Amino acid sequence: MGPGIPSTAIFTLNKEDHTLGNLLRSQLLKNPRVLFAGYKVPHPLVPKVELRVQTDGEIAPKEAVTTACNELVKDLGILSREFTKEYELRKMVGATQQQQPNGNPDGQ
Amino acid sequence: MDYEMDIEPTGPQVTVREAEPYRVDFKLSSVDLSFANSLRRTILSEIPTMAIDLVEVEKNTSVLPDEFLAHRLGLIPLNSRNCDQDVEYTRDCDCEDHCARCSVTLTLYARCTVEDVMHVHARDLIVSGERANEWVGNPVVTDAQGLGPLICKLRRGQELKMTCIAKKGIAKEHAKWAPTAAIGFEYDPHNNLKHVDYWYEEDPAKEWPPSHNAGWEAPAPPDQPFDYDAEPNNFYLDVESIGNLEPDMIVQQGISVLQRKLASIISSLSGTEGADRNGIVDDDMMGVRSPDAYEPPEGIDGGFTSYAGGGASAWGASAATPYGATPYGAGGFGF
């Protein structure tokens, strides 16, 4: 369980970098049950991330990480849908502007 | 959730500001900096695309050496539509070396028979044989004449004959697999949060003209005290495609790559209950873990890299490099 402190664990993510380390860290910190969350990439040439999580004891660090991951996956799902919606909308607006000449006020 | 939902009541919000054939400019809001930055980083380096990875030179009597041409060929953008689903990574494929499911073969044959200088362009690359879908591997041609990037120039009698194997890969391994030319990323254009300390001669306001995103946000009133708890939550991204993927597909794939990464963590944490009491998360369990955080694993070539791996190198013999089945020989940090 890591450093011999209760409710604390260090997760090693192999083949990952700041992309996931920082994302998980900040998501974990939004959880009020998480007392500490931090990550480090011990060596820039070694693709490994260490994520240290300490919880208040009500939940296991592993649970906190799983919850964080699930929430991020959910948020990314929302983002994907939002992006599709907005992109299609923007393309429709662009198409109607092209149909009518001088329709684009900030035309470039 | 019983979280303090102060910044994310409804999840991420998107406003697409500009959508062009090769560009999409959008505003991302109600997310935190790490989320936006992770999206940027995945789009930049972890979206699979196709690029020429192996060149067999049958004849090259041009002025450029073989390896020079091979490098140029590698950098030619190839259409990669749906390659994340339709194309296998060569290292994961069941085939012996490479096959139609994990590669696209392009042939280049050019011979100059005229007195003037002949130009060999990307459009002269001809896809031969089977491929995973109808688009994958086509050279991206965006110029008005329909030529594509220039590969080489030939004088009379000079000849090029080569077979190129295009494979799927990610830009983390080699920049030739990058889906984007650039990603614009900006937040807090008025520097209200003071994340930037501008260098200036006399007056930073005069010497640093406002960015084009400045109109989308209000500057903090000068008499207002600084808010130490303020966090950025509007991000302006400008994704510029090279042409191998549509700009909206780039964003969508960035999202799904990130989701898959998170999903693999969830599955390795929930999977073998007893086995990972050390909290080790490792996709495919390749690579030896070093007990010491700072010690490079097993010399340098025994370990793991971001690029997944295993399998023999493209040259046959010398086995797995830490970068998986790269053709760049064994050992060392081969870039």
Coordinates of C-alpha atoms in Angstrom, one line a residue:
Chain A
M1 CA 0.0 0.0 0.0
G2 CA 2.9 2.3 -0.4
P3 CA 4.5 4.6 2.1
G4 CA 3.1 3.0 5.3
I5 CA 0.6 5.7 5.9
P6 CA -3.0 4.6 6.2
S7 CA -5.3 5.2 3.3
T8 CA -2.5 6.1 1.1
A9 CA -1.4 4.5 -2.1
I10 CA 1.1 5.2 -4.9
F11 CA -0.2 4.1 -8.3
T12 CA 2.4 3.6 -11.0
L13 CA 1.1 4.2 -14.5
N14 CA 3.5 2.7 -17.0
K15 CA 3.8 4.2 -20.5
E16 CA 1.9 7.3 -19.4
D17 CA 2.9 10.9 -18.9
H18 CA 1.7 14.3 -17.7
T19 CA -1.4 13.9 -20.0
L20 CA -2.9 11.4 -17.6
G21 CA -1.0 12.3 -14.5
N22 CA -2.1 15.9 -14.3
L23 CA -5.6 15.0 -15.4
L24 CA -6.1 12.5 -12.7
R25 CA -4.4 14.6 -10.1
S26 CA -6.8 17.5 -10.6
Q27 CA -9.8 15.3 -10.8
L28 CA -8.9 13.6 -7.6
L29 CA -8.5 16.9 -5.8
K30 CA -12.1 17.7 -6.6
N31 CA -13.2 14.8 -4.4
P32 CA -13.6 16.0 -0.8
R33 CA -12.7 12.5 0.5
V34 CA -9.3 12.8 -1.1
L35 CA -6.8 14.5 1.3
F36 CA -3.9 14.4 -1.0
A37 CA -3.3 13.8 -4.7
G38 CA -0.1 14.4 -6.5
Y39 CA 1.9 12.9 -9.3
K40 CA 5.4 12.9 -10.6
V41 CA 7.3 11.7 -13.6
P42 CA 10.4 10.4 -11.9
H43 CA 12.6 10.7 -14.9
P44 CA 11.8 12.4 -18.2
L45 CA 13.3 9.6 -20.3
V46 CA 11.4 6.9 -18.5
P47 CA 7.7 6.8 -19.4
K48 CA 6.2 6.3 -16.0
V49 CA 4.0 8.3 -13.8
E50 CA 3.6 7.9 -10.1
L51 CA 0.3 9.0 -8.6
R52 CA 0.1 9.3 -4.9
V53 CA -3.4 9.4 -3.4
Q54 CA -4.4 9.8 0.3
T55 CA -8.0 9.5 1.3
D56 CA -9.8 10.3 4.6
G57 CA -10.3 6.6 5.2
E58 CA -14.0 6.5 4.1
I59 CA -13.0 5.2 0.7
A60 CA -9.9 3.4 -0.5
P61 CA -7.5 5.3 -2.7
K62 CA -8.2 2.8 -5.5
E63 CA -11.9 3.7 -5.3
A64 CA -11.0 7.4 -5.5
V65 CA -9.0 6.8 -8.6
T66 CA -11.6 4.6 -10.2
T67 CA -14.3 7.3 -9.5
A68 CA -12.1 10.0 -10.9
C69 CA -11.5 8.0 -14.1
N70 CA -15.2 7.3 -14.5
E71 CA -16.1 11.0 -14.1
L72 CA -13.5 12.0 -16.6
V73 CA -14.7 9.4 -19.1
K74 CA -18.2 10.7 -18.5
D75 CA -17.1 14.3 -19.0
L76 CA -15.2 13.4 -22.2
G77 CA -18.4 11.7 -23.4
I78 CA -20.3 14.9 -22.8
L79 CA -17.6 16.9 -24.6
S80 CA -17.7 14.6 -27.5
R81 CA -21.5 15.1 -27.9
E82 CA -21.3 18.8 -27.4
F83 CA -18.5 19.1 -29.9
T84 CA -20.4 17.1 -32.6
K85 CA -23.5 19.2 -32.0
E86 CA -21.7 22.6 -32.1
Y87 CA -19.6 21.5 -35.1
E88 CA -22.6 20.5 -37.2
L89 CA -24.3 23.7 -36.2
R90 CA -21.3 25.8 -37.3
K91 CA -21.1 23.9 -40.6
M92 CA -24.7 24.6 -41.3
V93 CA -24.3 28.3 -40.6
G94 CA -21.2 28.3 -42.8
A95 CA -23.1 26.7 -45.6
T96 CA -26.0 29.1 -45.6
Q97 CA -23.5 32.0 -45.5
Q98 CA -21.9 30.7 -48.6
Q99 CA -25.2 30.4 -50.5
Q100 CA -26.0 34.0 -50.2
P101 CA -23.3 36.3 -51.4
N102 CA -22.2 39.1 -49.0
G103 CA -23.8 37.1 -46.3
N104 CA -20.6 36.8 -44.3
P105 CA -20.0 40.1 -42.5
D106 CA -16.5 39.2 -41.3
G107 CA -15.6 37.4 -44.5
Q108 CA -11.9 36.9 -45.0
Chain B
M1 CA -22.0 13.0 -6.7
D2 CA -21.6 14.7 -3.4
Y3 CA -18.9 17.0 -4.8
E4 CA -18.8 20.7 -4.6
M5 CA -20.0 21.4 -8.1
D6 CA -18.8 24.9 -8.3
I7 CA -17.4 25.0 -11.8
E8 CA -18.9 22.0 -13.6
P9 CA -22.6 22.0 -13.1
T10 CA -23.3 20.5 -16.5
G11 CA -20.0 19.3 -17.9
P12 CA -17.9 20.7 -20.6
Q13 CA -19.3 23.3 -23.0
V14 CA -18.2 23.9 -26.5
T15 CA -18.6 26.8 -28.9
V16 CA -17.3 26.2 -32.4
R17 CA -16.1 29.6 -33.6
E18 CA -14.7 28.7 -37.0
A19 CA -15.0 25.5 -39.0
E20 CA -13.0 25.3 -42.2
P21 CA -11.9 22.2 -44.3
Y22 CA -8.6 22.0 -42.5
R23 CA -9.2 23.9 -39.3
V24 CA -11.6 24.1 -36.4
D25 CA -11.4 26.8 -33.8
F26 CA -13.5 26.4 -30.7
K27 CA -13.9 27.6 -27.2
L28 CA -14.0 25.0 -24.5
S29 CA -15.6 26.0 -21.2
S30 CA -16.6 24.7 -17.8
V31 CA -13.5 22.5 -17.7
D32 CA -10.3 22.9 -15.7
L33 CA -6.9 23.6 -17.1
S34 CA -5.6 20.0 -16.7
F35 CA -8.6 18.7 -18.7
A36 CA -8.1 21.1 -21.6
N37 CA -4.4 20.5 -21.6
S38 CA -4.7 16.8 -21.6
L39 CA -7.0 17.1 -24.6
R40 CA -4.4 19.3 -26.3
R41 CA -1.6 16.9 -25.5
T42 CA -3.5 13.8 -26.7
I43 CA -4.5 15.5 -30.0
L44 CA -0.9 16.6 -30.5
S45 CA 0.8 13.3 -29.9
E46 CA -1.4 10.3 -29.5
I47 CA -3.9 10.1 -32.4
P48 CA -3.1 7.2 -34.7
T49 CA -2.5 8.1 -38.4
M50 CA -0.8 6.5 -41.3
A51 CA 2.7 7.3 -42.6
I52 CA 5.3 5.6 -44.6
D53 CA 7.5 3.7 -42.3
L54 CA 9.5 1.3 -44.4
V55 CA 11.0 2.0 -47.9
E56 CA 12.5 -0.6 -50.1
V57 CA 14.6 1.0 -52.7
E58 CA 14.9 -0.9 -55.9
K59 CA 16.5 1.8 -57.9
N60 CA 17.6 5.3 -57.0
T61 CA 19.8 7.1 -59.5
S62 CA 18.7 10.5 -58.4
V63 CA 21.0 13.0 -56.6
L64 CA 19.4 12.3 -53.3
P65 CA 20.6 9.4 -51.2
D66 CA 18.2 6.6 -50.3
E67 CA 17.9 7.5 -46.7
F68 CA 17.2 11.1 -47.6
L69 CA 14.3 10.0 -49.8
A70 CA 13.1 7.6 -47.2
H71 CA 12.9 10.4 -44.7
R72 CA 11.0 12.6 -47.1
L73 CA 8.6 9.9 -48.0
G74 CA 7.9 9.3 -44.3
L75 CA 6.9 12.9 -43.9
I76 CA 4.3 12.9 -46.6
P77 CA 0.8 13.1 -45.1
L78 CA -1.4 10.1 -46.0
N79 CA -5.1 9.9 -45.7
S80 CA -5.9 8.2 -42.4
R81 CA -9.6 8.3 -42.3
N82 CA -11.0 5.6 -39.9
C83 CA -7.6 4.2 -39.5
D84 CA -8.1 4.0 -35.7
Q85 CA -10.7 1.3 -36.3
D86 CA -9.9 -0.2 -39.7
V87 CA -6.1 -0.5 -39.5
E88 CA -4.2 -2.6 -37.0
Y89 CA -0.9 -1.7 -35.5
T90 CA 1.7 -3.8 -37.3
R91 CA 3.1 -4.9 -33.9
D92 CA -0.4 -6.2 -32.8
C93 CA -1.3 -7.8 -36.1
D94 CA -1.3 -11.6 -36.5
C95 CA 0.6 -11.5 -39.7
E96 CA 4.2 -12.4 -40.1
D97 CA 5.7 -9.1 -41.2
H98 CA 3.0 -6.8 -42.4
C99 CA -0.3 -7.3 -44.3
A100 CA -3.3 -5.5 -45.8
R101 CA -4.9 -5.1 -42.4
C102 CA -1.9 -3.4 -40.8
S103 CA -0.3 -1.6 -43.7
V104 CA -0.7 0.1 -47.0
T105 CA 1.8 -0.5 -49.8
L106 CA 2.6 2.4 -52.1
T107 CA 4.9 2.2 -55.1
L108 CA 6.8 5.0 -56.7
Y109 CA 8.2 4.6 -60.1
A110 CA 9.6 7.6 -62.0
R111 CA 12.1 7.9 -64.8
C112 CA 13.1 11.1 -66.5
T113 CA 13.3 10.8 -70.2
V114 CA 13.2 14.5 -71.1
E115 CA 15.8 17.1 -71.2
D116 CA 14.3 19.4 -68.5
V117 CA 14.1 18.7 -64.8
M118 CA 11.3 16.3 -63.9
H119 CA 9.5 16.7 -60.6
V120 CA 8.3 13.7 -58.6
H121 CA 5.4 14.5 -56.4
A122 CA 3.4 12.7 -53.8
R123 CA 0.6 12.1 -56.3
D124 CA 3.0 9.7 -58.1
L125 CA 2.8 7.4 -55.1
I126 CA 0.4 4.6 -56.2
V127 CA -1.4 2.5 -53.7
S128 CA -1.0 -1.2 -54.7
G129 CA -2.7 -4.2 -53.4
E130 CA -5.3 -4.6 -50.7
R131 CA -5.9 -2.0 -47.9
A132 CA -8.1 -1.7 -44.9
N133 CA -10.5 0.8 -46.4
E134 CA -10.9 2.9 -49.5
W135 CA -9.2 6.1 -48.2
V136 CA -6.4 5.0 -46.1
G137 CA -2.9 5.6 -47.5
N138 CA -3.8 8.0 -50.3
P139 CA -1.4 10.9 -50.3
V140 CA -2.9 14.1 -49.2
V141 CA -3.1 16.6 -52.0
T142 CA -4.3 20.1 -51.3
D143 CA -2.6 22.3 -53.9
A144 CA -4.6 23.6 -56.8
Q145 CA -2.6 21.6 -59.4
G146 CA -3.2 18.4 -57.5
L147 CA 0.4 17.5 -57.3
G148 CA 1.0 17.1 -53.6
P149 CA 4.4 17.6 -51.9
L150 CA 7.5 17.5 -54.0
I151 CA 9.6 14.4 -53.3
C152 CA 12.5 14.7 -55.6
K153 CA 13.7 16.2 -58.9
L154 CA 15.2 14.1 -61.7
R155 CA 17.5 14.9 -64.6
R156 CA 17.5 13.0 -67.9
G157 CA 18.1 9.3 -67.3
Q158 CA 17.7 9.4 -63.6
E159 CA 15.3 6.9 -62.1
L160 CA 13.4 6.2 -58.9
K161 CA 11.8 2.9 -58.1
M162 CA 10.7 2.1 -54.6
T163 CA 8.1 0.4 -52.6
C164 CA 6.9 2.1 -49.5
I165 CA 5.1 0.4 -46.6
A166 CA 2.8 2.8 -44.7
K167 CA 1.9 1.8 -41.2
K168 CA -0.3 3.1 -38.4
G169 CA 1.5 5.0 -35.6
I170 CA 1.3 7.9 -33.2
A171 CA 3.2 11.2 -33.1
K172 CA 4.8 10.3 -29.8
E173 CA 6.9 7.8 -31.6
H174 CA 7.7 9.9 -34.6
A175 CA 6.3 13.4 -35.6
K176 CA 5.5 12.1 -39.1
W177 CA 2.4 10.5 -37.5
A178 CA 1.1 13.9 -36.2
P179 CA -2.5 14.6 -37.3
T180 CA -2.1 18.4 -36.7
A181 CA 0.2 21.0 -38.0
A182 CA -0.4 23.1 -34.9
I183 CA -2.9 23.5 -32.1
G184 CA -3.5 27.0 -30.8
F185 CA -4.2 27.0 -27.1
E186 CA -4.9 30.0 -25.0
Y187 CA -6.7 30.9 -21.9
D188 CA -7.2 34.1 -19.9
P189 CA -6.3 36.4 -22.7
H190 CA -6.3 39.4 -20.4
N191 CA -3.9 37.7 -18.0
N192 CA -6.4 38.3 -15.1
L193 CA -5.0 35.3 -13.3
K194 CA -1.4 36.5 -13.6
H195 CA -0.2 33.1 -14.9
V196 CA 2.0 35.1 -17.3
D197 CA 4.6 37.6 -16.2
Y198 CA 5.1 39.7 -19.4
W199 CA 8.5 41.0 -20.2
Y200 CA 8.3 44.7 -21.2
E201 CA 10.4 47.8 -21.9
E202 CA 8.1 50.4 -20.5
D203 CA 4.4 49.5 -20.7
P204 CA 3.3 45.8 -21.1
A205 CA -0.2 46.9 -22.2
K206 CA 1.3 48.7 -25.2
E207 CA 4.0 46.2 -26.0
W208 CA 1.7 43.1 -25.8
P209 CA -1.2 43.7 -28.1
P210 CA -4.4 41.8 -27.1
S211 CA -4.9 38.4 -28.7
H212 CA -7.8 37.8 -31.0
N213 CA -9.4 35.9 -28.1
A214 CA -9.4 39.0 -25.9
G215 CA -12.9 40.1 -27.2
W216 CA -14.4 36.9 -25.8
E217 CA -13.6 37.8 -22.2
A218 CA -13.7 41.0 -20.0
P219 CA -10.5 42.3 -18.4
A220 CA -10.6 42.4 -14.7
P221 CA -11.4 46.0 -13.5
P222 CA -8.2 47.6 -12.3
D223 CA -9.5 48.5 -8.9
Q224 CA -10.7 45.0 -8.1
P225 CA -8.5 43.1 -5.6
F226 CA -6.8 40.1 -7.0
D227 CA -8.7 36.9 -6.7
Y228 CA -6.3 34.2 -5.5
D229 CA -8.8 31.4 -5.9
A230 CA -9.7 32.2 -9.5
E231 CA -9.2 29.3 -11.9
P232 CA -9.2 29.4 -15.7
N233 CA -12.2 27.8 -17.2
N234 CA -12.4 29.1 -20.8
F235 CA -9.9 27.7 -23.3
Y236 CA -9.5 28.7 -26.9
L237 CA -8.3 25.9 -29.1
D238 CA -7.5 26.1 -32.8
V239 CA -6.8 22.7 -34.3
E240 CA -5.1 22.8 -37.7
S241 CA -5.2 19.6 -39.6
I242 CA -2.5 18.5 -42.0
G243 CA -5.2 16.9 -44.2
N244 CA -4.8 13.2 -43.2
L245 CA -7.8 13.5 -40.9
E246 CA -10.8 15.9 -40.9
P247 CA -10.4 18.5 -38.1
D248 CA -13.6 17.4 -36.3
M249 CA -12.3 13.8 -36.4
I250 CA -9.1 14.9 -34.8
V251 CA -10.9 16.3 -31.9
Q252 CA -13.2 13.4 -31.6
Q253 CA -10.3 11.0 -31.7
G254 CA -8.4 12.9 -29.2
I255 CA -11.4 12.5 -26.9
S256 CA -11.7 8.8 -27.5
V257 CA -8.0 8.1 -27.1
L258 CA -8.1 9.9 -23.7
Q259 CA -11.2 7.9 -22.8
R260 CA -9.5 4.6 -23.7
K261 CA -6.5 5.5 -21.6
L262 CA -8.8 6.1 -18.6
A263 CA -10.8 3.0 -19.3
S264 CA -7.6 0.9 -19.2
I265 CA -6.8 2.3 -15.8
I266 CA -10.3 1.5 -14.6
S267 CA -10.0 -2.0 -15.9
S268 CA -6.6 -2.7 -14.5
L269 CA -7.7 -1.4 -11.1
S270 CA -10.9 -3.4 -11.0
G271 CA -9.6 -6.5 -12.7
T272 CA -7.2 -8.7 -10.7
E273 CA -8.1 -7.8 -7.1
G274 CA -5.2 -9.5 -5.4
A275 CA -2.6 -9.2 -8.0
D276 CA -2.2 -5.5 -8.1
R277 CA -1.9 -4.8 -4.4
N278 CA 0.9 -2.5 -5.3
G279 CA -1.4 -0.5 -7.4
I280 CA 0.5 -1.2 -10.6
V281 CA -1.4 -0.1 -13.7
D282 CA 0.1 -1.6 -16.8
D283 CA -1.9 -2.2 -20.0
D284 CA -0.2 -5.2 -21.3
M285 CA 2.2 -6.1 -18.6
M286 CA 5.2 -5.8 -20.8
G287 CA 8.3 -4.3 -19.5
V288 CA 10.1 -5.0 -16.2
R289 CA 9.3 -2.6 -13.5
S290 CA 12.3 -1.2 -11.7
P291 CA 12.0 -1.2 -7.9
D292 CA 13.7 2.2 -7.6
A293 CA 11.8 5.2 -9.0
Y294 CA 14.9 6.8 -10.4
E295 CA 16.6 3.9 -11.9
P296 CA 16.2 3.4 -15.6
P297 CA 14.7 -0.1 -16.2
E298 CA 17.3 -2.8 -17.0
G299 CA 20.0 -0.8 -18.5
I300 CA 18.1 1.2 -21.1
D301 CA 16.6 -1.3 -23.4
G302 CA 14.8 -3.7 -21.1
G303 CA 11.9 -1.5 -20.2
F304 CA 8.8 -0.1 -21.4
T305 CA 8.0 2.9 -23.5
S306 CA 4.9 4.8 -24.4
Y307 CA 4.9 3.1 -27.7
A308 CA 3.7 -0.3 -26.7
G309 CA 5.7 -3.1 -28.1
G310 CA 7.0 -6.5 -28.6
G311 CA 7.5 -8.3 -31.8
A312 CA 10.4 -8.5 -34.2
S313 CA 11.9 -5.5 -35.9
A314 CA 11.2 -4.9 -39.5
W315 CA 14.7 -6.1 -40.3
G316 CA 13.9 -9.5 -39.1
A317 CA 16.7 -10.5 -36.8
S318 CA 17.4 -8.3 -33.8
A319 CA 14.1 -8.6 -31.9
A320 CA 12.2 -6.2 -29.8
T321 CA 13.4 -2.7 -29.3
P322 CA 11.9 -0.8 -26.4
Y323 CA 9.9 1.1 -29.0
G324 CA 8.1 -2.0 -30.2
A325 CA 8.6 -3.2 -33.7
T326 CA 10.4 -0.1 -35.0
P327 CA 12.7 -0.6 -37.8
Y328 CA 15.3 1.6 -36.2
G329 CA 17.4 -1.1 -34.8
A330 CA 17.8 -2.2 -31.2
G331 CA 18.8 -0.5 -28.1
G332 CA 19.3 3.1 -27.2
F333 CA 16.7 5.7 -27.4
G334 CA 16.3 5.4 -31.1
F335 CA 15.3 8.9 -32.0

